[in-house]
Short mmCIF file of C-alpha atoms in Angstrom, two decimals:
data_model
loop_
_atom_site.label_atom_id
_atom_site.label_comp_id
_atom_site.label_asym_id
_atom_site.label_seq_id
_atom_site.Cartn_x
_atom_site.Cartn_y
_atom_site.Cartn_z
CA MET A 1 -9.56 -23.33 -1.41
CA LEU A 2 -11.21 -23.54 2.04
CA SER A 3 -12.50 -19.94 1.92
CA THR A 4 -13.78 -20.28 -1.50
CA CYS A 5 -15.60 -23.82 -1.34
CA PHE A 6 -17.30 -22.52 2.00
CA ASN A 7 -18.93 -19.94 -0.09
CA SER A 8 -19.76 -18.02 3.11
CA VAL A 9 -21.60 -14.74 2.21
CA GLY A 10 -21.36 -13.14 5.67
CA PHE A 11 -22.85 -9.71 4.83
CA ASN A 12 -24.12 -9.58 8.31
CA TRP A 13 -23.76 -11.23 11.53
CA LEU A 14 -26.70 -13.71 11.30
CA ALA A 15 -25.71 -14.89 7.90
CA SER A 16 -22.51 -16.31 9.15
CA PRO A 17 -21.68 -15.77 12.98
CA ALA A 18 -18.46 -17.77 12.56
CA ALA A 19 -16.98 -15.61 9.51
CA THR A 20 -17.99 -12.42 11.13
CA GLU A 21 -16.50 -13.24 14.52
CA LEU A 22 -13.26 -14.80 13.05
CA GLU A 23 -12.76 -11.51 10.90
CA MET A 24 -13.07 -9.56 14.25
CA VAL A 25 -10.47 -11.90 16.06
CA VAL A 26 -7.88 -11.95 13.24
CA MET A 27 -7.93 -8.08 12.62
CA ASP A 28 -7.33 -7.66 16.38
CA TRP A 29 -4.53 -10.21 16.15
CA PHE A 30 -2.93 -8.35 13.22
CA ALA A 31 -3.30 -5.17 15.09
CA GLU A 32 -1.47 -6.62 18.14
CA MET A 33 1.39 -7.71 15.79
CA LEU A 34 1.66 -4.25 14.49
CA LYS A 35 1.32 -2.70 17.80
CA LEU A 36 -1.45 -0.56 16.83
CA PRO A 37 -3.23 1.19 19.66
CA SER A 38 -6.43 0.13 21.07
CA SER A 39 -8.40 2.69 19.25
CA PHE A 40 -7.97 0.60 16.20
CA LYS A 41 -9.20 -2.69 17.84
CA PHE A 42 -12.54 -4.13 18.54
CA SER A 43 -11.16 -4.87 22.01
CA GLY A 44 -10.72 -0.81 22.30
CA SER A 45 -12.94 1.58 20.58
CA GLY A 46 -12.20 0.94 16.97
CA GLY A 47 -12.10 -2.06 14.73
CA GLY A 48 -11.01 -3.75 11.39
CA VAL A 49 -12.53 -5.20 8.07
CA ILE A 50 -10.92 -7.14 5.32
CA GLN A 51 -11.69 -5.41 2.11
CA GLY A 52 -10.67 -6.86 -1.29
CA THR A 53 -8.11 -4.21 -2.43
CA THR A 54 -6.54 -0.98 -1.12
CA SER A 55 -8.86 0.78 -3.64
CA GLU A 56 -11.81 -0.37 -1.68
CA ALA A 57 -10.13 0.68 1.72
CA ILE A 58 -9.50 4.09 0.26
CA LEU A 59 -12.90 4.61 -1.24
CA CYS A 60 -14.76 3.46 1.82
CA THR A 61 -12.92 5.79 4.23
CA LEU A 62 -13.01 8.57 1.56
CA ILE A 63 -16.77 8.32 1.67
CA ALA A 64 -16.85 8.30 5.38
CA ALA A 65 -14.89 11.57 5.39
CA ARG A 66 -16.95 13.07 2.59
CA ASP A 67 -20.20 12.44 4.58
CA ARG A 68 -18.71 13.81 7.60
CA ALA A 69 -17.91 17.12 5.94
CA LEU A 70 -21.09 17.24 4.10
CA ASP A 71 -23.06 16.75 7.43
CA ARG A 72 -21.54 20.11 8.50
CA ILE A 73 -21.54 22.02 5.43
CA GLY A 74 -24.57 20.64 3.69
CA GLY A 75 -24.88 18.23 0.50
CA ASN A 76 -25.00 20.83 -2.14
CA ASN A 77 -21.51 22.09 -1.21
CA ILE A 78 -19.63 18.91 -2.42
CA GLY A 79 -17.94 21.03 -5.00
CA LYS A 80 -16.12 22.58 -2.39
CA LEU A 81 -14.44 19.34 -0.94
CA ILE A 82 -10.58 19.13 -1.24
CA VAL A 83 -8.43 16.04 -0.89
CA TYR A 84 -4.73 15.49 -0.88
CA GLY A 85 -1.94 13.11 -1.72
CA SER A 86 1.38 13.23 -3.36
CA ASP A 87 2.45 12.47 -7.05
CA GLN A 88 3.83 9.09 -5.67
CA THR A 89 0.28 8.21 -4.15
CA HIS A 90 -1.19 5.20 -6.07
CA SER A 91 -3.38 5.80 -8.79
CA THR A 92 -6.19 4.22 -7.11
CA PHE A 93 -6.51 7.45 -4.97
CA VAL A 94 -7.42 9.49 -7.83
CA LYS A 95 -10.03 6.82 -8.99
CA ALA A 96 -11.64 6.49 -5.66
CA CYS A 97 -11.89 10.41 -5.38
CA LYS A 98 -13.80 10.45 -8.63
CA ILE A 99 -16.17 7.56 -7.78
CA ALA A 100 -16.87 9.49 -4.35
CA GLY A 101 -17.87 12.48 -6.25
CA VAL A 102 -14.82 14.70 -5.51
CA LEU A 103 -14.18 17.10 -8.57
CA PRO A 104 -11.17 16.09 -10.56
CA CYS A 105 -9.81 19.82 -10.09
CA ASN A 106 -10.26 19.43 -6.46
CA ILE A 107 -7.64 16.47 -6.04
CA ARG A 108 -4.48 17.87 -5.08
CA SER A 109 -1.39 15.84 -6.23
CA LEU A 110 1.40 17.52 -4.47
CA PRO A 111 5.00 17.17 -5.86
CA THR A 112 7.67 15.35 -4.25
CA THR A 113 11.48 15.78 -4.77
CA THR A 114 14.61 13.85 -4.90
CA ASP A 115 16.09 15.73 -1.80
CA MET A 116 13.12 14.32 0.38
CA ASP A 117 13.57 10.76 -1.33
CA PHE A 118 10.10 11.45 -2.81
CA SER A 119 8.08 11.43 0.50
CA LEU A 120 5.44 14.13 1.02
CA SER A 121 6.55 17.39 2.58
CA PRO A 122 4.59 18.40 5.66
CA SER A 123 5.17 22.09 4.95
CA LEU A 124 3.88 21.66 1.39
CA VAL A 125 0.56 20.07 2.68
CA ARG A 126 -0.10 22.78 5.17
CA ALA A 127 0.57 25.64 2.57
CA ALA A 128 -1.88 23.77 0.20
CA VAL A 129 -4.64 23.48 2.85
CA GLU A 130 -4.12 26.94 4.16
CA ALA A 131 -4.43 28.28 0.43
CA ASP A 132 -7.42 26.16 -0.12
CA VAL A 133 -9.16 27.34 3.12
CA ALA A 134 -8.57 30.83 2.29
CA ASN A 135 -10.30 30.34 -1.10
CA GLY A 136 -13.45 28.87 0.57
CA PHE A 137 -12.78 25.21 0.12
CA VAL A 138 -12.99 22.57 2.66
CA PRO A 139 -10.11 20.21 3.13
CA ILE A 140 -11.53 16.57 4.13
CA TYR A 141 -8.88 13.92 3.36
CA LEU A 142 -5.19 13.19 3.12
CA CYS A 143 -3.76 9.97 1.99
CA LEU A 144 -0.29 9.24 3.24
CA THR A 145 1.70 6.31 1.97
CA VAL A 146 4.19 3.99 3.71
CA GLY A 147 6.15 2.32 1.09
CA THR A 148 5.01 3.89 -2.47
CA THR A 149 4.62 1.72 -5.38
CA SER A 150 7.28 3.26 -7.51
CA SER A 151 10.09 3.56 -5.13
CA ASN A 152 9.01 2.69 -1.50
CA ALA A 153 9.00 6.12 -0.42
CA VAL A 154 7.75 6.77 2.97
CA ASP A 155 5.57 9.74 4.15
CA THR A 156 6.49 10.33 7.87
CA ILE A 157 3.10 9.94 9.56
CA ASP A 158 3.55 11.90 12.66
CA GLN A 159 4.68 15.03 10.89
CA PHE A 160 1.17 15.47 9.25
CA SER A 161 -0.95 15.24 12.53
CA ASP A 162 -1.02 18.93 13.53
CA VAL A 163 -2.24 20.31 10.14
CA ALA A 164 -4.87 17.39 9.89
CA SER A 165 -6.03 18.35 13.48
CA ASP A 166 -6.23 22.10 12.79
CA TYR A 167 -8.38 21.59 9.80
CA GLY A 168 -10.46 18.43 10.57
CA ILE A 169 -9.01 16.40 7.98
CA TRP A 170 -9.41 12.81 7.96
CA VAL A 171 -5.88 10.89 7.55
CA HIS A 172 -5.70 7.66 5.82
CA VAL A 173 -2.30 5.57 5.68
CA ASP A 174 -1.96 3.31 2.77
CA ALA A 175 0.65 0.70 3.72
CA ALA A 176 -0.34 -1.90 0.99
CA TYR A 177 3.02 -3.35 0.64
CA ALA A 178 5.37 -2.18 3.27
CA GLY A 179 2.88 -2.41 6.22
CA SER A 180 3.63 -5.94 6.48
CA ALA A 181 7.13 -5.35 7.49
CA CYS A 182 6.11 -3.40 10.46
CA ILE A 183 5.63 -6.51 12.43
CA CYS A 184 9.27 -6.60 12.76
CA PRO A 185 10.52 -4.11 15.64
CA GLU A 186 13.26 -2.61 13.31
CA PHE A 187 10.60 -1.57 10.81
CA ARG A 188 7.68 -0.51 13.21
CA HIS A 189 9.14 3.14 13.43
CA TYR A 190 7.53 3.65 9.95
CA LEU A 191 4.22 3.61 11.86
CA ASN A 192 5.04 6.05 14.37
CA GLY A 193 2.31 8.55 14.75
CA ILE A 194 -0.31 5.99 13.62
CA GLU A 195 -2.38 6.79 16.95
CA ARG A 196 -3.32 10.27 15.40
CA VAL A 197 -4.57 9.18 11.93
CA ASP A 198 -8.12 8.09 11.08
CA SER A 199 -7.36 4.82 9.15
CA LEU A 200 -4.76 2.43 8.06
CA SER A 201 -4.72 -0.32 5.53
CA LEU A 202 -2.21 -2.95 4.32
CA SER A 203 -2.52 -5.91 2.04
CA PRO A 204 -1.45 -9.21 3.28
CA HIS A 205 -1.79 -10.52 -0.34
CA LYS A 206 1.28 -8.39 -1.27
CA TRP A 207 4.06 -9.57 1.16
CA PHE A 208 2.24 -11.54 3.90
CA LEU A 209 2.03 -15.05 2.46
CA THR A 210 -1.80 -14.46 1.79
CA TYR A 211 -3.53 -15.11 -1.53
CA LEU A 212 -5.80 -12.42 -3.30
CA ASP A 213 -7.92 -10.95 -2.10
CA CYS A 214 -7.15 -9.59 1.28
CA CYS A 215 -6.77 -5.91 2.41
CA CYS A 216 -6.90 -5.10 6.03
CA LEU A 217 -8.44 -1.86 6.90
CA TRP A 218 -8.68 -0.46 10.55
CA VAL A 219 -10.65 2.56 11.46
CA LYS A 220 -10.54 4.63 14.74
CA ASN A 221 -14.23 5.59 14.33
CA PRO A 222 -16.35 2.68 12.84
CA SER A 223 -19.43 4.60 13.33
CA LEU A 224 -18.61 7.15 10.71
CA LEU A 225 -17.79 4.18 8.13
CA ILE A 226 -21.34 2.45 9.07
CA ARG A 227 -23.23 5.71 8.88
CA ALA A 228 -21.74 6.48 5.31
CA LEU A 229 -21.96 2.75 3.90
CA SER A 230 -25.00 1.15 5.84
CA THR A 231 -28.10 -0.28 4.07
CA ASN A 232 -31.14 -1.69 6.15
CA PRO A 233 -33.82 -3.07 3.68
CA GLU A 234 -36.74 -4.99 5.30
CA TYR A 235 -35.56 -8.44 4.02
CA LEU A 236 -32.20 -8.08 6.03
CA LYS A 237 -33.58 -6.87 9.30
CA ASN A 238 -33.12 -9.13 12.32
CA LYS A 239 -33.10 -9.05 15.97
CA PRO A 240 -29.09 -9.46 16.45
CA SER A 241 -28.47 -6.37 13.97
CA GLU A 242 -31.26 -4.45 15.74
CA SER A 243 -29.63 -5.08 19.11
CA ASN A 244 -26.48 -3.25 17.96
CA LEU A 245 -24.57 -5.94 19.82
CA VAL A 246 -23.00 -7.49 16.57
CA ILE A 247 -21.07 -6.53 13.64
CA ASP A 248 -22.57 -6.28 10.22
CA TYR A 249 -19.65 -6.27 7.74
CA LYS A 250 -22.01 -5.10 4.88
CA ASP A 251 -21.87 -1.77 6.35
CA TRP A 252 -18.26 -1.53 6.20
CA GLN A 253 -17.76 -1.94 2.52
CA VAL A 254 -19.02 -1.08 -0.79
CA GLY A 255 -20.97 -4.26 -1.69
CA THR A 256 -23.19 -6.47 0.48
CA GLY A 257 -21.96 -9.85 -0.17
CA ARG A 258 -18.71 -10.76 0.71
CA LYS A 259 -16.09 -13.61 0.87
CA PHE A 260 -14.84 -15.67 3.90
CA ARG A 261 -11.36 -13.77 3.63
CA SER A 262 -10.73 -13.95 7.30
CA LEU A 263 -10.17 -17.71 6.99
CA LYS A 264 -7.22 -17.04 4.53
CA LEU A 265 -5.53 -14.75 7.01
CA TRP A 266 -6.26 -16.93 10.10
CA LEU A 267 -4.66 -19.99 8.50
CA VAL A 268 -1.50 -17.89 7.60
CA LEU A 269 -1.26 -16.61 11.23
CA ARG A 270 -1.84 -19.98 12.64
CA SER A 271 0.27 -21.92 10.38
CA TYR A 272 3.43 -19.74 10.49
CA GLY A 273 3.32 -17.77 13.75
CA VAL A 274 4.84 -14.21 14.28
CA GLU A 275 8.50 -15.21 14.46
CA ASN A 276 8.18 -17.29 11.26
CA LEU A 277 6.44 -14.40 9.67
CA GLN A 278 9.15 -11.95 10.81
CA SER A 279 11.77 -14.44 9.45
CA HIS A 280 10.08 -14.33 5.97
CA ILE A 281 10.14 -10.43 5.98
CA ARG A 282 13.80 -10.26 7.16
CA SER A 283 14.78 -12.76 4.63
CA ASP A 284 13.31 -10.96 1.78
CA VAL A 285 15.02 -7.73 3.05
CA ARG A 286 18.38 -9.40 3.24
CA MET A 287 18.19 -10.74 -0.32
CA ALA A 288 17.18 -7.23 -1.38
CA GLU A 289 20.22 -5.83 0.33
CA MET A 290 22.36 -8.44 -1.38
CA PHE A 291 21.01 -7.55 -4.63
CA GLU A 292 21.76 -3.84 -3.74
CA GLY A 293 25.25 -4.60 -3.00
CA PHE A 294 25.86 -6.16 -6.56
CA VAL A 295 24.45 -3.15 -7.96
CA ARG A 296 26.82 -0.79 -5.88
CA ASN A 297 29.82 -2.82 -6.65
CA ASP A 298 29.40 -2.76 -10.38
CA SER A 299 30.41 0.49 -12.10
CA GLN A 300 27.98 -0.05 -15.02
CA PHE A 301 24.96 0.18 -12.67
CA GLU A 302 23.88 2.56 -10.11
CA ILE A 303 21.17 2.94 -7.35
CA VAL A 304 18.55 5.56 -8.07
CA VAL A 305 16.77 5.81 -4.86
CA PRO A 306 17.43 4.47 -1.50
CA ARG A 307 16.55 1.10 -0.78
CA ARG A 308 13.67 0.36 1.79
CA PHE A 309 12.37 -2.96 2.66
CA ALA A 310 12.79 -5.33 -0.34
CA LEU A 311 12.61 -3.16 -3.42
CA VAL A 312 15.70 -2.07 -5.17
CA CYS A 313 15.43 0.69 -7.81
CA PHE A 314 18.19 0.90 -10.13
CA ARG A 315 19.50 1.55 -13.48
CA TRP A 316 22.16 0.65 -16.13
CA ASN A 317 24.41 3.53 -16.85
CA PRO A 318 27.92 2.56 -18.22
CA ASP A 319 30.41 5.40 -18.60
CA SER A 320 31.23 6.84 -22.05
CA SER A 321 34.19 4.44 -22.74
CA LEU A 322 31.69 1.57 -23.19
CA VAL A 323 28.89 3.00 -25.34
CA PRO A 324 28.50 5.29 -28.38
CA ALA A 325 28.48 8.97 -28.11
CA GLY A 326 25.03 10.48 -27.76
CA HIS A 327 23.58 7.22 -26.07
CA ASN A 328 20.03 7.31 -24.42
CA VAL A 329 20.26 6.01 -20.93
CA GLU A 330 16.48 5.55 -20.84
CA LEU A 331 16.31 3.78 -24.30
CA MET A 332 19.17 1.42 -22.93
CA ASN A 333 17.38 0.51 -19.81
CA ARG A 334 14.04 -0.16 -21.73
CA LYS A 335 16.03 -2.33 -23.96
CA LEU A 336 17.55 -4.17 -21.17
CA LEU A 337 14.18 -4.71 -19.18
CA ASP A 338 12.75 -6.02 -22.51
CA TRP A 339 15.73 -8.50 -22.97
CA ILE A 340 15.41 -9.63 -19.30
CA ASN A 341 11.53 -10.34 -19.42
CA ALA A 342 11.74 -12.08 -22.64
CA SER A 343 14.24 -14.43 -21.21
CA GLY A 344 11.42 -16.11 -19.28
CA GLN A 345 13.74 -16.42 -16.38
CA VAL A 346 13.08 -13.16 -14.45
CA TYR A 347 10.31 -10.62 -14.52
CA MET A 348 10.97 -7.03 -13.58
CA THR A 349 9.08 -3.79 -13.97
CA HIS A 350 10.12 -0.24 -14.42
CA THR A 351 8.95 3.15 -13.13
CA ILE A 352 9.88 6.89 -13.70
CA VAL A 353 10.24 9.07 -10.75
CA GLY A 354 11.64 12.60 -10.83
CA GLY A 355 11.92 12.20 -14.60
CA VAL A 356 14.47 9.27 -14.30
CA TYR A 357 13.60 5.93 -15.88
CA MET A 358 14.46 3.11 -13.62
CA LEU A 359 14.18 -0.67 -13.28
CA ARG A 360 12.58 -2.46 -10.26
CA PHE A 361 14.03 -5.60 -8.55
CA ALA A 362 11.41 -6.63 -5.83
CA VAL A 363 12.07 -9.72 -3.58
CA GLY A 364 8.93 -11.17 -2.17
CA ALA A 365 7.82 -14.40 -3.83
CA THR A 366 7.04 -17.24 -1.27
CA LEU A 367 10.05 -19.60 -2.52
CA THR A 368 12.59 -17.03 -3.37
CA GLU A 369 16.16 -17.91 -2.10
CA GLU A 370 19.55 -16.35 -2.43
CA PRO A 371 20.45 -18.49 -5.39
CA HIS A 372 17.58 -16.88 -7.21
CA VAL A 373 18.75 -13.41 -6.55
CA ILE A 374 22.34 -14.45 -7.79
CA ALA A 375 21.14 -15.87 -11.04
CA ALA A 376 18.90 -12.92 -11.57
CA TRP A 377 21.91 -10.53 -11.19
CA LYS A 378 23.95 -12.81 -13.60
CA LEU A 379 21.03 -12.60 -16.09
CA ILE A 380 20.87 -8.85 -16.00
CA LYS A 381 24.74 -8.70 -16.52
CA GLU A 382 24.34 -11.08 -19.54
CA GLY A 383 21.65 -8.78 -20.90
CA ALA A 384 23.56 -5.59 -20.67
CA GLN A 385 26.81 -7.44 -22.18
CA THR A 386 24.68 -8.76 -24.84
CA LEU A 387 23.31 -5.26 -25.55
CA LEU A 388 26.76 -3.51 -25.42
CA VAL A 389 28.08 -5.96 -28.18
CA ASN A 390 25.38 -4.86 -30.50
CA ARG A 391 26.05 -1.16 -30.29
CA SER A 392 23.45 -0.16 -32.85
CA PHE A 393 20.90 -1.87 -30.87
CA ILE A 394 21.23 0.70 -27.92
CA SER A 395 22.02 3.86 -29.84
CA CYS A 396 19.62 6.55 -30.38
#
């Protein structure tokens, strides 16, 4: 409410020194909590900006990577630029690539497999890069994910540093959801190798008790971002900006005007403190572990992919003695999901990974407690039993 009613439009320092400098402060605070190297902090050689969404964070860094490459090979060679992600990378990556002018045929969506828990293979990336270079293309950008949307798969950051360094590829880490957990020492290893990437983004509005919109983006070399995104019309020229001693956030984002997002994050950090925020994360993970235990201890259900953080991917798969011959497991789970959501008591979503349809149980709402998780499991069991009674309802 405060960040909205102040109606700050801090596109440059002069428009709102408080909004600008508070953003710089909270981005360095958050970087300290995540134990990011000084190369990502204003107190070091980097810096951070609060974007609206991960889509904007990816687009801005992609444009910076694009322009860095075109400065080297010439703007008329944009058709040679190649970018890389996995088939689990968020769909906004492809959208951002198209907006940035990367040809759709030059967007490499590399396959993931069950045996790697759907994380991206470093050897597959290197093979793809080497093949593209041999064919005259120019690799510019690799998007890694810590906590994919579908199943919370994690791309092991430090395993991609060498290929990126060998070919001058900008590496961005999308940790939109799971990055918040890395304020806890027991989860910080998921960011191992972050000192060798170019940018990192995570969204406090997902799991950090902060309201939309708030996506934190840190960059190691802000000058590349500014060079790609800066505008300097006459009516915005002023002495502080021309001194190069202040930050003008209009040059760190797509638009010019911007909200007072830093106030939201500042209030969360100051109101809860590090220990309470860590407790929030740990509590959600414990409740997800409890739900995972319910699933594993019931012969009618199964865990489909390993649980990470506070997301449990599972499916209903009763043995043949309980269901009609020729039953369709995917159809059964679709019917079960519809039944659960129609109850109005719990809302869940689904995904398909590796060709398997699964249900997603995510713990993360601010006021969720163990009784809610227990009640949700009872509801899921009730739905399964109801569908089993009406056998024609679940048959093909």
